[in-house]
Short mmCIF file of C-alpha atoms and ligand atoms in Angstrom, two decimals:
data_model
loop_
_atom_site.label_atom_id
_atom_site.label_comp_id
_atom_site.label_asym_id
_atom_site.label_seq_id
_atom_site.Cartn_x
_atom_site.Cartn_y
_atom_site.Cartn_z
CA UNK A 30 -2.51 22.96 12.95
CA UNK A 31 -3.79 20.44 10.38
CA UNK A 32 -1.72 19.26 7.40
CA UNK A 33 -3.39 17.79 4.34
CA UNK A 34 -1.18 15.66 2.10
CA UNK A 35 -2.29 15.34 -1.51
CA UNK A 36 -0.26 13.14 -3.90
CA UNK A 37 -0.54 14.43 -7.45
CA UNK A 38 0.06 12.40 -10.59
CA UNK A 39 -1.46 14.00 -13.69
CA UNK A 40 -4.34 15.63 -11.84
CA UNK A 41 -4.49 18.98 -13.66
CA UNK A 42 -8.23 18.62 -14.24
CA UNK A 43 -8.94 18.12 -10.54
CA UNK A 44 -6.71 20.60 -8.73
CA UNK A 45 -8.96 23.67 -8.90
CA UNK A 46 -12.08 21.86 -7.71
CA UNK A 47 -10.13 19.98 -5.05
CA UNK A 48 -8.60 23.19 -3.74
CA UNK A 49 -12.03 24.82 -3.56
CA UNK A 50 -13.67 21.97 -1.66
CA UNK A 51 -10.71 21.46 0.66
CA UNK A 52 -10.54 25.16 1.47
CA UNK A 53 -14.20 25.26 2.38
CA UNK A 54 -13.80 22.29 4.73
CA UNK A 55 -10.55 23.46 6.31
CA UNK A 56 -11.70 27.02 6.93
CA UNK A 57 -14.65 25.74 8.93
CA UNK A 58 -12.24 24.38 11.57
CA UNK A 59 -11.01 27.88 12.48
CA UNK A 60 -7.51 26.49 12.85
CA UNK A 61 -4.37 26.98 10.86
CA UNK A 62 -3.78 24.42 8.14
CA UNK A 63 -1.46 23.63 5.27
CA UNK A 64 -2.24 21.87 2.00
CA UNK A 65 0.82 19.92 0.90
CA UNK A 66 0.66 19.01 -2.77
CA UNK A 67 3.26 16.38 -3.65
CA UNK A 68 3.82 16.33 -7.39
CA UNK A 69 4.85 12.78 -8.24
CA UNK A 70 6.41 13.40 -11.64
CA UNK A 71 3.25 14.50 -13.43
CA UNK A 72 3.53 14.84 -17.18
CA UNK A 73 0.75 17.44 -17.41
CA UNK A 74 0.67 20.97 -15.99
CA UNK A 75 -0.32 19.92 -12.46
CA UNK A 76 2.83 21.46 -10.97
CA UNK A 77 2.25 24.81 -12.68
CA UNK A 78 -1.30 24.90 -11.32
CA UNK A 79 -0.15 24.10 -7.79
CA UNK A 80 2.61 26.71 -7.94
CA UNK A 81 0.10 29.26 -9.11
CA UNK A 82 -2.09 28.49 -6.09
CA UNK A 83 0.96 28.67 -3.82
CA UNK A 84 1.90 32.10 -5.11
CA UNK A 85 -1.31 33.66 -3.81
CA UNK A 86 -2.22 31.35 -0.91
CA UNK A 87 0.35 30.95 1.87
CA UNK A 88 -1.25 27.74 3.17
CA UNK A 89 -0.48 25.96 -0.12
CA UNK A 90 2.84 24.10 0.03
CA UNK A 91 4.30 21.92 -2.65
CA UNK A 92 6.96 19.29 -3.03
CA UNK A 93 7.99 18.43 -6.56
CA UNK A 94 9.60 15.01 -6.75
CA UNK A 95 12.29 14.48 -9.38
CA UNK A 96 10.27 11.77 -11.16
CA UNK A 97 7.31 9.44 -10.67
CA UNK A 98 8.07 7.43 -7.53
CA UNK A 99 4.55 6.11 -6.98
CA UNK A 100 1.70 7.02 -4.66
CA UNK A 101 3.14 5.58 -1.43
CA UNK A 102 6.44 7.40 -1.79
CA UNK A 103 4.69 10.64 -2.70
CA UNK A 104 2.62 10.43 0.50
CA UNK A 105 5.78 9.58 2.47
CA UNK A 106 7.45 12.72 1.14
CA UNK A 107 4.52 14.71 2.47
CA UNK A 108 4.65 12.93 5.84
CA UNK A 109 8.35 13.74 6.18
CA UNK A 110 7.66 17.45 5.98
CA UNK A 111 4.16 17.91 7.38
CA UNK A 112 4.15 20.11 10.46
CA UNK A 113 0.55 19.64 11.62
CA UNK A 114 -0.64 18.17 14.91
CA UNK A 115 -3.07 16.25 12.72
CA UNK A 116 -2.29 14.99 9.25
CA UNK A 117 -4.81 14.02 6.58
CA UNK A 118 -3.91 11.84 3.60
CA UNK A 119 -6.32 12.29 0.69
CA UNK A 120 -6.43 11.46 -3.03
CA UNK A 121 -6.48 14.33 -5.50
CA UNK A 122 -9.19 12.92 -7.77
CA UNK A 123 -12.03 13.65 -5.31
CA UNK A 124 -12.79 9.97 -4.85
CA UNK A 125 -12.19 10.72 -1.19
CA UNK A 126 -14.71 13.47 -0.33
CA UNK A 127 -12.92 16.36 1.45
CA UNK A 128 -16.11 17.00 3.45
CA UNK A 129 -15.47 13.74 5.34
CA UNK A 130 -12.42 15.37 6.96
CA UNK A 131 -14.86 17.05 9.36
CA UNK A 132 -16.05 13.60 10.51
CA UNK A 133 -12.49 12.30 10.80
CA UNK A 134 -11.56 15.34 12.87
CA UNK A 135 -14.59 14.95 15.14
CA UNK A 136 -13.66 11.32 15.83
CA UNK A 137 -10.05 12.30 16.57
CA UNK A 138 -11.34 14.56 19.34
CA UNK A 139 -12.59 11.44 21.12
CA UNK A 140 -8.97 10.52 21.74
CA UNK A 141 -7.97 8.46 18.73
CA UNK A 142 -4.57 8.60 17.08
CA UNK A 143 -5.82 7.25 13.74
CA UNK A 144 -9.23 7.61 12.12
CA UNK A 145 -9.40 5.92 8.75
CA UNK A 146 -12.16 6.13 6.18
CA UNK A 147 -13.77 2.81 5.35
CA UNK A 148 -15.40 2.39 1.95
CA UNK A 149 -19.01 1.29 2.05
CA UNK A 150 -19.61 1.47 -1.70
CA UNK A 151 -17.24 2.12 -4.57
CA UNK A 152 -18.59 3.80 -7.65
CA UNK A 153 -17.17 4.05 -11.13
CA UNK A 154 -14.48 1.42 -10.76
CA UNK A 155 -13.99 -1.52 -13.06
CA UNK A 156 -15.17 -5.00 -12.10
CA UNK A 157 -11.57 -6.23 -12.17
CA UNK A 158 -10.39 -3.47 -9.82
CA UNK A 159 -13.17 -4.19 -7.34
CA UNK A 160 -12.60 -7.94 -7.49
CA UNK A 161 -8.81 -7.77 -7.14
CA UNK A 162 -9.12 -5.28 -4.27
CA UNK A 163 -11.67 -7.42 -2.47
CA UNK A 164 -9.65 -10.62 -2.83
CA UNK A 165 -6.39 -8.90 -1.93
CA UNK A 166 -7.62 -7.26 1.29
CA UNK A 167 -9.20 -10.49 2.50
CA UNK A 168 -6.14 -12.53 1.66
CA UNK A 169 -3.95 -10.01 3.44
CA UNK A 170 -6.21 -10.06 6.49
CA UNK A 171 -6.03 -13.86 6.55
CA UNK A 172 -2.25 -14.19 6.37
CA UNK A 173 -0.96 -11.25 8.42
CA UNK A 174 -0.62 -11.16 12.16
CA UNK A 175 -1.59 -7.50 12.45
CA UNK A 176 -5.14 -6.47 11.59
CA UNK A 177 -4.99 -4.34 8.48
CA UNK A 178 -8.56 -3.05 8.00
CA UNK A 179 -10.32 -4.30 4.87
CA UNK A 180 -11.82 -1.92 2.29
CA UNK A 181 -9.74 1.06 3.32
CA UNK A 182 -7.28 3.11 1.36
CA UNK A 183 -4.92 5.69 2.73
CA UNK A 184 -7.65 8.31 3.21
CA UNK A 185 -7.40 8.99 6.94
CA UNK A 186 -6.42 11.43 9.66
CA UNK A 187 -3.46 10.59 11.90
CA UNK A 188 -1.92 12.35 14.86
CA UNK A 189 1.58 13.77 15.00
CA UNK A 190 2.57 10.85 17.21
CA UNK A 191 1.81 8.43 14.37
CA UNK A 192 3.60 10.65 11.85
CA UNK A 193 6.74 10.60 14.01
CA UNK A 194 6.45 6.82 14.31
CA UNK A 195 6.16 6.45 10.53
CA UNK A 196 9.30 8.55 10.08
CA UNK A 197 11.14 6.00 12.19
CA UNK A 198 10.27 3.19 9.80
CA UNK A 199 12.93 3.45 7.09
CA UNK A 200 11.70 0.62 4.86
CA UNK A 201 11.68 1.50 1.20
CA UNK A 202 8.84 -0.79 0.09
CA UNK A 203 6.18 1.40 1.63
CA UNK A 204 2.78 0.00 2.55
CA UNK A 205 1.48 2.86 4.66
CA UNK A 206 -1.91 1.45 5.64
CA UNK A 207 -0.14 -1.65 6.98
CA UNK A 208 2.55 0.37 8.73
CA UNK A 209 -0.06 2.52 10.44
CA UNK A 210 -1.92 -0.57 11.67
CA UNK A 211 1.39 -2.01 12.83
CA UNK A 212 2.21 1.14 14.81
CA UNK A 213 -0.91 0.65 16.91
CA UNK A 214 -2.37 3.21 19.38
CA UNK A 215 -6.10 3.86 19.42
CA UNK A 216 -7.55 3.54 15.94
CA UNK A 217 -11.07 3.70 14.60
CA UNK A 218 -12.93 4.44 11.38
CA UNK A 219 -15.82 6.28 9.82
CA UNK A 220 -17.69 4.89 6.82
CA UNK A 221 -18.28 6.63 3.51
CA UNK A 222 -19.40 5.99 -0.04
CA UNK A 223 -16.48 6.27 -2.41
CA UNK A 224 -17.46 8.26 -5.45
CA UNK A 225 -15.97 8.03 -8.89
CA UNK A 226 -12.93 9.91 -10.07
CA UNK A 227 -13.85 13.53 -10.88
CA UNK A 228 -11.75 13.79 -14.05
CA UNK A 229 -8.71 12.24 -15.66
CA UNK A 230 -7.77 8.59 -15.44
CA UNK A 231 -6.31 6.37 -12.75
CA UNK A 232 -2.58 6.53 -12.17
CA UNK A 233 -2.64 3.06 -10.62
CA UNK A 234 -1.88 0.68 -13.47
CA UNK A 235 -2.23 -3.06 -12.91
CA UNK A 236 1.56 -3.20 -12.77
CA UNK A 237 1.66 -0.66 -9.93
CA UNK A 238 -1.20 -2.44 -8.15
CA UNK A 239 0.61 -5.76 -8.36
CA UNK A 240 3.81 -4.30 -6.94
CA UNK A 241 1.82 -2.62 -4.18
CA UNK A 242 0.08 -5.90 -3.27
CA UNK A 243 3.39 -7.74 -3.19
CA UNK A 244 4.93 -5.02 -1.03
CA UNK A 245 2.05 -5.33 1.40
CA UNK A 246 2.28 -9.09 1.68
CA UNK A 247 6.06 -9.33 1.99
CA UNK A 248 6.25 -6.43 4.43
CA UNK A 249 3.71 -7.84 6.83
CA UNK A 250 3.56 -11.58 6.36
CA UNK A 251 5.96 -14.49 6.27
CA UNK A 252 3.13 -16.76 5.20
CA UNK A 253 4.36 -17.32 1.61
CA UNK A 254 7.79 -18.46 2.74
CA UNK A 255 6.33 -20.63 5.51
CA UNK A 256 3.96 -22.15 2.99
CA UNK A 257 6.91 -23.06 0.78
CA UNK A 258 8.68 -24.74 3.67
CA UNK A 259 5.55 -26.70 4.58
CA UNK A 260 5.07 -27.79 0.98
CA UNK A 261 8.71 -28.87 0.85
CA UNK A 262 8.19 -31.11 3.89
CA UNK A 263 5.01 -32.59 2.46
CA UNK A 264 6.62 -33.37 -0.89
CA UNK A 265 9.64 -34.91 0.82
CA UNK A 266 7.35 -37.09 2.94
CA UNK A 267 5.48 -38.35 -0.12
CA UNK A 268 8.81 -39.04 -1.86
CA UNK A 269 9.95 -41.05 1.18
CA UNK A 270 6.80 -43.19 1.07
CA UNK A 271 7.35 -43.81 -2.64
CA UNK A 272 10.94 -44.94 -2.02
CA UNK A 273 9.80 -47.38 0.65
CA UNK A 274 7.03 -48.63 -1.65
CA UNK A 275 9.44 -49.11 -4.58
CA UNK A 276 11.83 -51.10 -2.41
CA UNK A 277 8.98 -53.23 -1.18
CA UNK A 278 7.72 -53.96 -4.70
CA UNK A 279 11.23 -54.65 -6.01
CA UNK A 280 12.49 -56.96 -3.26
CA UNK A 281 9.47 -58.42 -1.48
CA UNK A 282 6.96 -59.07 -4.27
CA UNK A 283 6.96 -60.76 -7.69
CA UNK A 284 5.22 -57.84 -9.42
CA UNK A 285 6.88 -56.86 -12.73
CA UNK A 286 8.90 -53.63 -12.32
CA UNK A 287 8.31 -51.58 -15.44
CA UNK A 288 10.83 -48.88 -16.42
CA UNK A 289 8.19 -46.30 -15.42
CA UNK A 290 9.21 -43.52 -17.72
CA UNK A 291 5.94 -41.59 -17.33
CA UNK A 292 5.91 -41.50 -13.56
CA UNK A 293 9.59 -40.57 -13.57
CA UNK A 294 8.94 -37.61 -15.85
CA UNK A 295 5.96 -36.46 -13.81
CA UNK A 296 8.03 -36.71 -10.65
CA UNK A 297 10.90 -34.72 -12.05
CA UNK A 298 8.68 -32.04 -13.45
CA UNK A 299 6.62 -31.77 -10.29
CA UNK A 300 9.69 -31.40 -8.13
CA UNK A 301 11.22 -28.98 -10.60
CA UNK A 302 8.06 -26.87 -10.49
CA UNK A 303 7.87 -26.80 -6.74
CA UNK A 304 11.52 -25.84 -6.50
CA UNK A 305 11.16 -23.05 -9.00
CA UNK A 306 8.14 -21.56 -7.26
CA UNK A 307 9.98 -21.77 -3.96
CA UNK A 308 13.01 -20.05 -5.38
CA UNK A 309 10.77 -17.34 -6.78
CA UNK A 310 9.18 -16.60 -3.45
CA UNK A 311 12.49 -16.63 -1.61
CA UNK A 312 13.79 -14.35 -4.32
CA UNK A 313 11.01 -11.86 -3.57
CA UNK A 314 12.15 -11.56 0.02
CA UNK A 315 15.82 -11.41 -0.89
CA UNK A 316 15.20 -8.67 -3.40
CA UNK A 317 13.56 -6.62 -0.68
CA UNK A 318 16.40 -7.26 1.74
CA UNK A 319 18.70 -6.17 -1.03
CA UNK A 320 16.80 -2.93 -1.53
CA UNK A 321 16.76 -2.10 2.16
CA UNK A 322 20.41 -2.97 2.71
CA UNK A 323 21.33 -0.32 0.18
CA UNK A 324 19.73 2.36 2.37
CA UNK A 325 19.15 4.60 -0.57
CA UNK A 326 17.17 7.76 0.09
CA UNK A 327 13.55 7.09 -0.71
CA UNK A 328 13.27 10.08 -3.04
CA UNK A 329 14.93 13.29 -4.07
CA UNK A 330 13.11 16.57 -4.03
CA UNK A 331 13.54 18.75 -7.06
CA UNK A 332 12.22 21.84 -5.33
CA UNK A 333 9.90 22.79 -2.52
CA UNK A 334 8.75 25.85 -0.68
CA UNK A 335 8.84 23.92 2.60
CA UNK A 336 11.64 23.63 5.11
CA UNK A 337 13.33 20.35 5.97
CA UNK A 338 10.47 19.45 8.32
CA UNK A 339 10.56 19.59 12.09
N1 UDP B 418 -0.78 8.95 -7.55
C1 UDP B 418 0.57 9.30 -7.37
N2 UDP B 418 1.52 8.59 -8.04
C2 UDP B 418 1.22 7.54 -8.87
C3 UDP B 418 -0.15 7.18 -9.01
C4 UDP B 418 -1.11 7.90 -8.33
O1 UDP B 418 0.88 10.24 -6.64
O2 UDP B 418 2.13 6.94 -9.42
C5 UDP B 418 -1.81 9.73 -6.83
C6 UDP B 418 -2.96 10.24 -7.68
O3 UDP B 418 -2.69 11.50 -8.23
C7 UDP B 418 -4.10 10.29 -6.69
C8 UDP B 418 -3.80 9.13 -5.74
O4 UDP B 418 -2.41 8.86 -5.89
O5 UDP B 418 -4.11 11.51 -5.94
C9 UDP B 418 -4.63 7.90 -6.05
O6 UDP B 418 -4.37 7.48 -7.38
P1 UDP B 418 -5.52 7.03 -8.38
O7 UDP B 418 -6.76 7.83 -8.18
O8 UDP B 418 -4.93 7.09 -9.76
O9 UDP B 418 -5.73 5.53 -7.95
P2 UDP B 418 -7.12 4.74 -7.82
O10 UDP B 418 -8.08 5.62 -7.08
O11 UDP B 418 -7.56 4.47 -9.21
O12 UDP B 418 -6.76 3.51 -7.07
MG1 MG B 419 -8.59 7.46 -7.61
#
């Protein structure tokens, strides 16, 4: 059986077309499948449309989250309940072409546990989005110890083994593409051209993107905190040299020792700045520890026509 997880946030204009294209692809496999629509607190009538589909098509499952928890949590909710031997994660806006699932599936048959879809070209996205994505993925690749593939989203097919592994990772700041890389096993990719959103507008605001990027970095890299420590040592070393130099000038030379107000101010402000930045970065990690220590459930399900998951 194949499960397809589709996070939904205000996608009313895309659901019918998506369902049609997915159904065509999935029926060609001649295998049982389920389409799990996870409604992530949509404000439009997405849920009603999905429920309507579910009422006449037994393969359509839905999970309606109690509010908008964000894309990663919505996908996680689907992963917790998917029953397939293979699980596909796909966006609802048809930026990820459902037809590519056939290629992902074919690759899986060669013995892979993960086949992700790598973006060759990206159409219809703003210059800022492309630039920030490009910089972010390269930065992440440079500072993490695991190899998170560049230019890939969550569009991929994973085996049940990987799904079970993901369920054992209880972290609440989800960064699924990193977690899946971290899990390991045999992984490969197929390339595709990412098309533009079929209808509606992106649910990923810059605020959500920023949080997502920060989650990715802090979950998989200690580089920022190590960088702070290194900077601290460097600044301390320079300060030490300055102390030695001041003593030398004061006691072993006849140079006039000016009050040096300007350099004093610069020194204080520089140190103050470095300390504040350091505190900020440490704070980022502590806030995540804080969140995880609470062990709150990741989400609550309002209603669903699925069981508790096996
Ligand atoms: N999405 C979600 N919750 C959110 C934002 C987005 O479930 O808070 C879903 C959305 O419906 C879509 C997928 O995540 O199926 C990707 O979102 P979107 O297309 O808005 O992001 P973009 O492609 O612009 O990065
Ligand atoms: Mg999109």
